[in-house]
mmCIF file of C-alpha atoms in Angstrom:
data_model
loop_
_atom_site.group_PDB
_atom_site.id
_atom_site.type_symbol
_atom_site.label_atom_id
_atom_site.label_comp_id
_atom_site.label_asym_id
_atom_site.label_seq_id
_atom_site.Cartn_x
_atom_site.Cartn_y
_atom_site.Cartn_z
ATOM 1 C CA UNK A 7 40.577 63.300 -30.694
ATOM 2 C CA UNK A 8 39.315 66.536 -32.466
ATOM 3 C CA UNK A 9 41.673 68.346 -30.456
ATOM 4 C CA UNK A 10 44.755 66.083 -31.374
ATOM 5 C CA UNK A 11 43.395 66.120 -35.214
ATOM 6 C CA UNK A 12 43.206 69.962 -34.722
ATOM 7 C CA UNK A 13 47.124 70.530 -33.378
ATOM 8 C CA UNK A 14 48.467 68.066 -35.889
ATOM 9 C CA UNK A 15 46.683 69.229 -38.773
ATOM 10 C CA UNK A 16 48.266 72.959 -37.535
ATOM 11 C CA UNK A 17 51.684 71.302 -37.135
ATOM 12 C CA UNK A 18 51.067 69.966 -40.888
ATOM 13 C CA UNK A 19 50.481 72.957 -42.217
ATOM 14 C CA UNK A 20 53.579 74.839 -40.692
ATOM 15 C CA UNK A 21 55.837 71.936 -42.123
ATOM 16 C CA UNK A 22 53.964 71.896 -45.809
ATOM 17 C CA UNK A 23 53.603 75.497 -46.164
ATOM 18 C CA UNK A 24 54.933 76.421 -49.400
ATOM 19 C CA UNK A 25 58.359 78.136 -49.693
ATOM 20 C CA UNK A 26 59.884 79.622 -53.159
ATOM 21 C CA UNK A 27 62.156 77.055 -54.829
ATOM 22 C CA UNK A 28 64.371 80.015 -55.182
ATOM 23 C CA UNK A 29 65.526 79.304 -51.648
ATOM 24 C CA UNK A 30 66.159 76.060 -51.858
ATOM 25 C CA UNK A 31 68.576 76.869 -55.046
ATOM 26 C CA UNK A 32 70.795 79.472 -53.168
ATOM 27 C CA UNK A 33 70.775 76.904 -49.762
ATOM 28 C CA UNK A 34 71.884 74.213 -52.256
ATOM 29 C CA UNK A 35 74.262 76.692 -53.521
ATOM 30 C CA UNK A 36 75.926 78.109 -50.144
ATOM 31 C CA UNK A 37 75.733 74.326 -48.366
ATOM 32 C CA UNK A 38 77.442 72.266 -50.899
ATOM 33 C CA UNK A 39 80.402 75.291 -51.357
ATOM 34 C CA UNK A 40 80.780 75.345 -47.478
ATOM 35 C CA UNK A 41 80.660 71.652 -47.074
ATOM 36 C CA UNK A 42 84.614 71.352 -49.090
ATOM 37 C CA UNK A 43 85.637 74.475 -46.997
ATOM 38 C CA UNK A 44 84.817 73.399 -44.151
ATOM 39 C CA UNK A 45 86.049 69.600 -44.816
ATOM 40 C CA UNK A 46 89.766 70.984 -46.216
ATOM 41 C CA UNK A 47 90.110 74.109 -43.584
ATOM 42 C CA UNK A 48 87.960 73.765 -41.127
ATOM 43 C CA UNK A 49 87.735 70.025 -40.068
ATOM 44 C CA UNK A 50 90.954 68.478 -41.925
ATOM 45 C CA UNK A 51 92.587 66.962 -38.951
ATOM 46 C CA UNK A 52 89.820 64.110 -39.590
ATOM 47 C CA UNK A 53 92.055 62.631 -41.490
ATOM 48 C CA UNK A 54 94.200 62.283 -39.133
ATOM 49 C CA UNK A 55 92.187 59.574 -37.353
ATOM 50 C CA UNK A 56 93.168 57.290 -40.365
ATOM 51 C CA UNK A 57 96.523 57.174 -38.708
ATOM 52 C CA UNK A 58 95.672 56.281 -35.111
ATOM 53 C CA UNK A 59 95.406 52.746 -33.311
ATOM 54 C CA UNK A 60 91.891 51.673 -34.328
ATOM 55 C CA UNK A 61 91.129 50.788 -30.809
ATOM 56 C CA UNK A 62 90.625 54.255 -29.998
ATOM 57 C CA UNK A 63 87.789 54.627 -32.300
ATOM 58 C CA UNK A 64 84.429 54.272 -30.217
ATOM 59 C CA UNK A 65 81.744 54.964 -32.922
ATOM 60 C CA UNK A 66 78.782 56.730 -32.613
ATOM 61 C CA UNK A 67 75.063 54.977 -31.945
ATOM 62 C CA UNK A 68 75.019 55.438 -36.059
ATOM 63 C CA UNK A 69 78.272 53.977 -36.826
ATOM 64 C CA UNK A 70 77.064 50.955 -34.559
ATOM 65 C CA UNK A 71 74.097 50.595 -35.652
ATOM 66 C CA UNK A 72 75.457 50.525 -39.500
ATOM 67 C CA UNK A 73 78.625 48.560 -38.726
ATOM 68 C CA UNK A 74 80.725 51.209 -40.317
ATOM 69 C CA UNK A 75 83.942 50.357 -41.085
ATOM 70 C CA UNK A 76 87.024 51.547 -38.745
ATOM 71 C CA UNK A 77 88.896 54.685 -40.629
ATOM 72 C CA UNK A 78 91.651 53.604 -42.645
ATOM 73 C CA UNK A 79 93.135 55.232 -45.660
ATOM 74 C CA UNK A 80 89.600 55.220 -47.619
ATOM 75 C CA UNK A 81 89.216 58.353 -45.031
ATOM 76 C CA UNK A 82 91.235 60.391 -47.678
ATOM 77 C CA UNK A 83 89.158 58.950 -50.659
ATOM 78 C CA UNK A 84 86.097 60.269 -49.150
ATOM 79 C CA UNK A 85 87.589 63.418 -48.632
ATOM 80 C CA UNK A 86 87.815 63.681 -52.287
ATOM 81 C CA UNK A 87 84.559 61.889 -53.421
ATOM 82 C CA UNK A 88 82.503 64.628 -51.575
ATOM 83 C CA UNK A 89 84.521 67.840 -52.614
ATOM 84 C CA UNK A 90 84.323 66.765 -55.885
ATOM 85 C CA UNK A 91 80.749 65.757 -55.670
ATOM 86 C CA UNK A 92 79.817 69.136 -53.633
ATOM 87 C CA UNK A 93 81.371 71.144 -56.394
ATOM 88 C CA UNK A 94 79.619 69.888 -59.235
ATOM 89 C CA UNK A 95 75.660 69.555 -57.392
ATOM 90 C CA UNK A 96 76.603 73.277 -56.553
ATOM 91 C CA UNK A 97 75.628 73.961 -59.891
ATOM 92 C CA UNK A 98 72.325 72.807 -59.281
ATOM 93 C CA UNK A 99 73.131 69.478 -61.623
ATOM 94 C CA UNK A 100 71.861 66.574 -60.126
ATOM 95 C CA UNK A 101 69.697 67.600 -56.999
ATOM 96 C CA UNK A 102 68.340 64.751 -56.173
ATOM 97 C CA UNK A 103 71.193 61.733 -56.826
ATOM 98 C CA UNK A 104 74.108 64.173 -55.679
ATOM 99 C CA UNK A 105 72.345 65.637 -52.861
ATOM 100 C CA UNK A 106 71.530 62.256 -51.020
ATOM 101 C CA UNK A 107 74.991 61.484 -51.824
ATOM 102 C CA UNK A 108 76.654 64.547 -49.998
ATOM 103 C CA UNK A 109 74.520 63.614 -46.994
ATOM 104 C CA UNK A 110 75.316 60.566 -46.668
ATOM 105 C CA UNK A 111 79.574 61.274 -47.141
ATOM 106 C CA UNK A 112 79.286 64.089 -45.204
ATOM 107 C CA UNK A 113 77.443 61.846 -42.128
ATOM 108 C CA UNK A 114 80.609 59.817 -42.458
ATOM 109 C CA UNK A 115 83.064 62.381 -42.321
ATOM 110 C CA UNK A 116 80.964 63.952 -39.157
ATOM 111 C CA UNK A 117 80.997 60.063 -37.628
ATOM 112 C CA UNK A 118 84.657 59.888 -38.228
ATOM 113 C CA UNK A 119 85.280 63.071 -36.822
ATOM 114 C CA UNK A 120 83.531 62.521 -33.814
ATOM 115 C CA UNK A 121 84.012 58.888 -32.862
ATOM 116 C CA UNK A 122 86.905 59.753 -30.622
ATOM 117 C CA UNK A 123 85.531 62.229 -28.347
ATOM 118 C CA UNK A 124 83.625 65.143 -27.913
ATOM 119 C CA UNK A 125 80.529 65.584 -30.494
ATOM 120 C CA UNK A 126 80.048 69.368 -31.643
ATOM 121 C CA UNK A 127 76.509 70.237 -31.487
ATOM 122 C CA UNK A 128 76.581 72.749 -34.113
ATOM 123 C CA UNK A 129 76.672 70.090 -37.058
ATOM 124 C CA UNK A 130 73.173 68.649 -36.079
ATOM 125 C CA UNK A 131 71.312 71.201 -37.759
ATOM 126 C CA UNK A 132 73.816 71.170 -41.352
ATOM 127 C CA UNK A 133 73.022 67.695 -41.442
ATOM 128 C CA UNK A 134 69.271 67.925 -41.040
ATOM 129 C CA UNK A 135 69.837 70.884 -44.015
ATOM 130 C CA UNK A 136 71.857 68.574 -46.201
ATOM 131 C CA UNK A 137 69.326 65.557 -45.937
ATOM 132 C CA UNK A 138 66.293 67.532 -46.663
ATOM 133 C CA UNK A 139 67.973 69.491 -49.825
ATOM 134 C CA UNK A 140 67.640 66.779 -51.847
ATOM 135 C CA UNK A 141 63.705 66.240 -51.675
ATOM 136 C CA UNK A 142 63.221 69.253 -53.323
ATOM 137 C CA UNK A 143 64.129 68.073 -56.864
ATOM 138 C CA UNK A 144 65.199 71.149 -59.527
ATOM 139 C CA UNK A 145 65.178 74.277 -57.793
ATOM 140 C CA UNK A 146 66.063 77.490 -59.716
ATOM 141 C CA UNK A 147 68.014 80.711 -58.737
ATOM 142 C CA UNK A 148 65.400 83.343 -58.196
ATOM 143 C CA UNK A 149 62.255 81.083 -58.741
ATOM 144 C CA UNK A 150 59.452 82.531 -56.949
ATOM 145 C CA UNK A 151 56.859 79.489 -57.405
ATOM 146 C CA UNK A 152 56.038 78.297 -54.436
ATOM 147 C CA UNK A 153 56.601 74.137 -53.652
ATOM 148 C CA UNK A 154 55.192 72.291 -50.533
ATOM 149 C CA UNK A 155 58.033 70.185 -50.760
ATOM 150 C CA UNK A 156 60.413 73.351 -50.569
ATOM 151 C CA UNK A 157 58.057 74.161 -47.728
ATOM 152 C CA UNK A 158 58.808 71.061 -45.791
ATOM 153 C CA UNK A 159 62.293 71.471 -46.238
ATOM 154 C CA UNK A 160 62.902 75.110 -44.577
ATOM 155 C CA UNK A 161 60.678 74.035 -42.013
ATOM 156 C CA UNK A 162 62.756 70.690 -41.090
ATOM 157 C CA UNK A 163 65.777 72.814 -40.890
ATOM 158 C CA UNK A 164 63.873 75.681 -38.646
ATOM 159 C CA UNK A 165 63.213 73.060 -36.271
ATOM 160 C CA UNK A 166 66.706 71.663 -36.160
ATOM 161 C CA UNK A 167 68.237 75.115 -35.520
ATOM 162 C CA UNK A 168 65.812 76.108 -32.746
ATOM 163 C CA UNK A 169 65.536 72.552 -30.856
ATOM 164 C CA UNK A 170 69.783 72.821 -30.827
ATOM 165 C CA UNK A 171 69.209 76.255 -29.165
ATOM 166 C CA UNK A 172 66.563 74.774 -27.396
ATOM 167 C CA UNK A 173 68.064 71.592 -25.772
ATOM 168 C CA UNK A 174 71.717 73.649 -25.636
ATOM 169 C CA UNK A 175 69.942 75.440 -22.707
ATOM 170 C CA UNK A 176 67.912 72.848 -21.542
ATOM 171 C CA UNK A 177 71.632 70.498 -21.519
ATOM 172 C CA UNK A 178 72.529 73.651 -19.423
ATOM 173 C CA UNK A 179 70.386 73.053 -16.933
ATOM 174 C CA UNK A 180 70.291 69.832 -17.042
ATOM 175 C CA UNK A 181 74.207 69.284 -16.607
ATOM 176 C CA UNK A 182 75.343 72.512 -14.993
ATOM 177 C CA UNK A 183 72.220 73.494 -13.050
ATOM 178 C CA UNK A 184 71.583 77.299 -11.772
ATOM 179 C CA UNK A 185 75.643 76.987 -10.991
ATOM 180 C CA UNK A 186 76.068 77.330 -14.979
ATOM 181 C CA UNK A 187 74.632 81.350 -15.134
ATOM 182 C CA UNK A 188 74.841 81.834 -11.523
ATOM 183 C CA UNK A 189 78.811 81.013 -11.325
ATOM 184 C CA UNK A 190 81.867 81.856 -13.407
ATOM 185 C CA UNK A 191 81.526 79.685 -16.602
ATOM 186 C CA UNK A 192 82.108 82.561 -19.087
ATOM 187 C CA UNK A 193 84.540 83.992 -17.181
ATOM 188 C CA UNK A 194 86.086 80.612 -17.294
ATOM 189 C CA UNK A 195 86.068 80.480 -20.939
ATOM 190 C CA UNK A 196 87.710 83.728 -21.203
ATOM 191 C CA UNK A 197 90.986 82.798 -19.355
ATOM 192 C CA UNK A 198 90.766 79.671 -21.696
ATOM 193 C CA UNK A 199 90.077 80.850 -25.066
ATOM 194 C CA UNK A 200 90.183 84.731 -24.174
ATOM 195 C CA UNK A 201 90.663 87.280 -27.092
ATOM 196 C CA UNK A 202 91.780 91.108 -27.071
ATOM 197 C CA UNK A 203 88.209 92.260 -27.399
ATOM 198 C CA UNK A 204 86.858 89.997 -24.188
ATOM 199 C CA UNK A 205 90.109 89.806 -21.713
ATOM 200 C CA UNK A 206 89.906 93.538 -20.313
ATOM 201 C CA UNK A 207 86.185 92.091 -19.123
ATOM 202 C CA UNK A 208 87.791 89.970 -16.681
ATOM 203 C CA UNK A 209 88.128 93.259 -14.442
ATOM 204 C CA UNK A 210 84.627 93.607 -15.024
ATOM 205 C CA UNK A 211 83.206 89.938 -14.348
ATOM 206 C CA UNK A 212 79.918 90.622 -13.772
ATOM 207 C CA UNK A 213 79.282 91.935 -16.941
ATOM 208 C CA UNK A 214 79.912 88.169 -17.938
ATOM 209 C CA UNK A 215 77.877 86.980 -15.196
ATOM 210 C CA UNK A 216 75.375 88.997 -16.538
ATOM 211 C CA UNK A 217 75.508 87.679 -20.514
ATOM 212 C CA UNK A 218 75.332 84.308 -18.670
ATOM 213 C CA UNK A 219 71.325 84.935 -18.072
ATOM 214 C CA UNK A 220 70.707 86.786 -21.452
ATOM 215 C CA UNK A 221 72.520 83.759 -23.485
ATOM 216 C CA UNK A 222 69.965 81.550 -21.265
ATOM 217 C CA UNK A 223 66.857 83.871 -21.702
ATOM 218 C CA UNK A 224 67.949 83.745 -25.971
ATOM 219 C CA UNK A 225 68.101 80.296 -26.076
ATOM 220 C CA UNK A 226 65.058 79.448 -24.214
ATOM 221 C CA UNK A 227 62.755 82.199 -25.070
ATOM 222 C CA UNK A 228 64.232 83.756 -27.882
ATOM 223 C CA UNK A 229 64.774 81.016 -30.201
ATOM 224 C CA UNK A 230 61.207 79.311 -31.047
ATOM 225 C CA UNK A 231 60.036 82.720 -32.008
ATOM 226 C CA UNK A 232 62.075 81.438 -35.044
ATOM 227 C CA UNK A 233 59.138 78.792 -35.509
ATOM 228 C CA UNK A 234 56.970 81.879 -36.599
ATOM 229 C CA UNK A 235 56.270 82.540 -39.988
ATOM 230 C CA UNK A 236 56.714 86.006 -40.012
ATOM 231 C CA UNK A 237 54.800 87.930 -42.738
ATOM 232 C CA UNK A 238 56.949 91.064 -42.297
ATOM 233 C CA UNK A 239 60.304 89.983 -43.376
ATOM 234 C CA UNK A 240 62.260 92.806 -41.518
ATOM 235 C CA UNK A 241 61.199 90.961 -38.424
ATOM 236 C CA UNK A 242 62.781 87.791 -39.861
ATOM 237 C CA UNK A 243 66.015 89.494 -40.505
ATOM 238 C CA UNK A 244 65.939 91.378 -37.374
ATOM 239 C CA UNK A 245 65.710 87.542 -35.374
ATOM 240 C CA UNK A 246 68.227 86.195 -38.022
ATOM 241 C CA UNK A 247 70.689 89.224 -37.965
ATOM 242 C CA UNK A 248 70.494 88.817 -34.432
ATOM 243 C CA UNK A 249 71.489 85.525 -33.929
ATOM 244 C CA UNK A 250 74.352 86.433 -36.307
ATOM 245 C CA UNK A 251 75.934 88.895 -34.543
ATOM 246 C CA UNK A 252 75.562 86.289 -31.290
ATOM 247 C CA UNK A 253 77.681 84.063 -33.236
ATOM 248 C CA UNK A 254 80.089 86.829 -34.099
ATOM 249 C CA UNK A 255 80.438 88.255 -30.736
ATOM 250 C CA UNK A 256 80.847 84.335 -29.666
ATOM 251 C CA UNK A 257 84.188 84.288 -31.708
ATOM 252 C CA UNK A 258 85.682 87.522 -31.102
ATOM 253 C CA UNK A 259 85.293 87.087 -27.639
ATOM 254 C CA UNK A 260 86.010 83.244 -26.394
ATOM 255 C CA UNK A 261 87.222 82.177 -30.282
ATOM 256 C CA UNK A 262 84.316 79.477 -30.710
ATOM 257 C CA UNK A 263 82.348 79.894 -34.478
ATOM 258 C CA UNK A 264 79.807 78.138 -35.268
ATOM 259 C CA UNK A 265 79.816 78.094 -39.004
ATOM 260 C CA UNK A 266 77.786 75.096 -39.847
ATOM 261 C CA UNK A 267 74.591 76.346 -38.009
ATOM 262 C CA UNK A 268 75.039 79.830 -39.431
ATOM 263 C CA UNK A 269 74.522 78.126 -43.286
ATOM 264 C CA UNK A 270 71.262 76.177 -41.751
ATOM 265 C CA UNK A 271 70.130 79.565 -40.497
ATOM 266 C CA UNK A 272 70.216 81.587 -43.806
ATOM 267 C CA UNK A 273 66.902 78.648 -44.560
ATOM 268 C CA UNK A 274 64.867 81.176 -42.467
ATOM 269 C CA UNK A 275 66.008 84.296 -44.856
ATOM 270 C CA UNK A 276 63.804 84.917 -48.300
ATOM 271 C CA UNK A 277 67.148 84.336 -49.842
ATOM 272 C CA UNK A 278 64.926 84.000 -52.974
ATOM 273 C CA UNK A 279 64.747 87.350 -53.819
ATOM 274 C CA UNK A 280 67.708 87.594 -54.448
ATOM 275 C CA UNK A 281 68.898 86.680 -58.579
ATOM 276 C CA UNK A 282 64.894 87.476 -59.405
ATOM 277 C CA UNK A 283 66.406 90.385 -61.652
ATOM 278 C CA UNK A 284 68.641 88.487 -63.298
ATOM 279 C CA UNK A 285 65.960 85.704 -64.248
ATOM 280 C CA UNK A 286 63.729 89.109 -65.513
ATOM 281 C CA UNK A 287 65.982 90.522 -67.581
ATOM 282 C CA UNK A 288 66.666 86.798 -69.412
ATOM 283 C CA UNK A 289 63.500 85.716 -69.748
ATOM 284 C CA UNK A 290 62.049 85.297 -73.319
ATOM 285 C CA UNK A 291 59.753 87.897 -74.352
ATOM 286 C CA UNK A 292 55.926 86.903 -73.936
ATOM 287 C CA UNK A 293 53.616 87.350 -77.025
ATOM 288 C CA UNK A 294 50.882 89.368 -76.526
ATOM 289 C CA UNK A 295 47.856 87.048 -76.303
ATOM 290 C CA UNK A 296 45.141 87.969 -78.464
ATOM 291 C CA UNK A 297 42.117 89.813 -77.187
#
């Protein structure tokens, strides 16, 4: 028992250890401006399932569970409702009753998007950031006061983005077996999706075989050195940066971007510091306090 008390009171104290609310104002900032990009450029053929026999929708466990409605021309109503909404709780109005409101819209547009086939795995960890932004209440560009609550909600997103990096390679494993790095998949995915930058590597496969065990090794070793609370923060942005430039090699070479989970990994970045000048520079003078 002391031992259990012992690892969950550690596990506590990751999750509640106090962040700057400054972060939580520029992730509130960045996620609600992505979340009408990505539903009018990135994802608008969901509104295309409004227009197809409804016996080809097969919800989700969530739309099941809920009894959610099958999409019908409200799909285009709540493509409005939470652009609208995003825009105006990206001005930090509203964190709390906004915020659970994007989360829950934006759920629906992910379960309508998905309900016909494949599920992208990238979206799990936006959606753990976009429920857990509005716990936070007011948050403040720059703020360096530190909140528990802030705290708690970098770490739930940390978590989400390593266990999908996690689980992507265990899923590896799991469904493709030592035949997924020890056979041709990326080479595969290059005469599928190939770009200029990756097709001349096709004359050179084993370079690709290669990346095959490093993308394996990242995922399962790599990643939950993400879990650490780095004091240095040039380690942080080292980890972060490189992960980054994973995700940008991943689309200039097989055309695959995974945008949502590069928003839910700027949580691990002291994007707090930045706007601190700004906040300096306006602040009301101070009167000296007598001696």
């Amino acid at each position: 028992m002391k031992v259990a008390s012992t690892g969950g009171g550690r596990v506590s104290r990751w999750l509640m250890r106090p962040a700057p609310l400054g972060r939580i104002a520029a992730l509130r900032t960045v996620a609600y401006l992505f979340v009408p990009v990505d539903v009018l450029l990135t994802t608008p053929w969901v509104v295309q399932h409004a227009q197809v026999p409804g016996s080809l929708y097969q919800p989700l466990l969530i739309g099941r569970l809920l009894h959610l409605p099958t999409p019908g021309g409200w799909v285009e109503l709540l493509r409005w409702v939470l652009v609208g909404a995003c825009l105006v709780a990206a001005t930090g109005r509203l964190p709390r009753a906004l915020g659970a409101l994007i989360a829950v819209l934006y759920l629906e547009w992910m379960l309508v998007a998905f309900s016909y086939g494949k599920v992208d795995h990238d979206r799990v960890r936006f959606l753990v950031l976009l429920a857990v932004l509005p716990t936070v209440g007011t948050a403040r560009r720059g703020d360096q006061a530190r909140s528990e609550a802030a705290g708690w909600a970098v770490g739930m997103t940390t978590l989400a983005v390593v266990a999908t990096y996690f689980l992507s390679a265990i899923a590896k494993l799991r469904f493709g077996g030592l035949d997924w790095v020890d056979g041709a998949t990326l080479t595969r995915a290059v005469v599928r999706r190939g770009t200029a930058l990756s097709t001349p590597l096709l004359d050179h496969t084993w370079v690709l075989h290669a990346f095959q065990y490093v993308l394996l090794g990242v995922e399962l070793l790599v990643s939950p050195l993400l879990l650490v609370r780095w004091r240095e923060h040039r380690i942080t942005w080292c980890l972060v940066g490189g992960f980054f430039l994973f995700h940008l090699m991943t689309f200039l070479t097989i055309s695959i971007v995974f945008l949502p989970h590069c928003v839910a990994l700027l949580a691990l970045l002291p994007l707090e510091r930045f706007g601190v000048r700004r906040l300096v520079q306006h602040a009301p003078a101070r009167e000296p306090v007598p001696a």
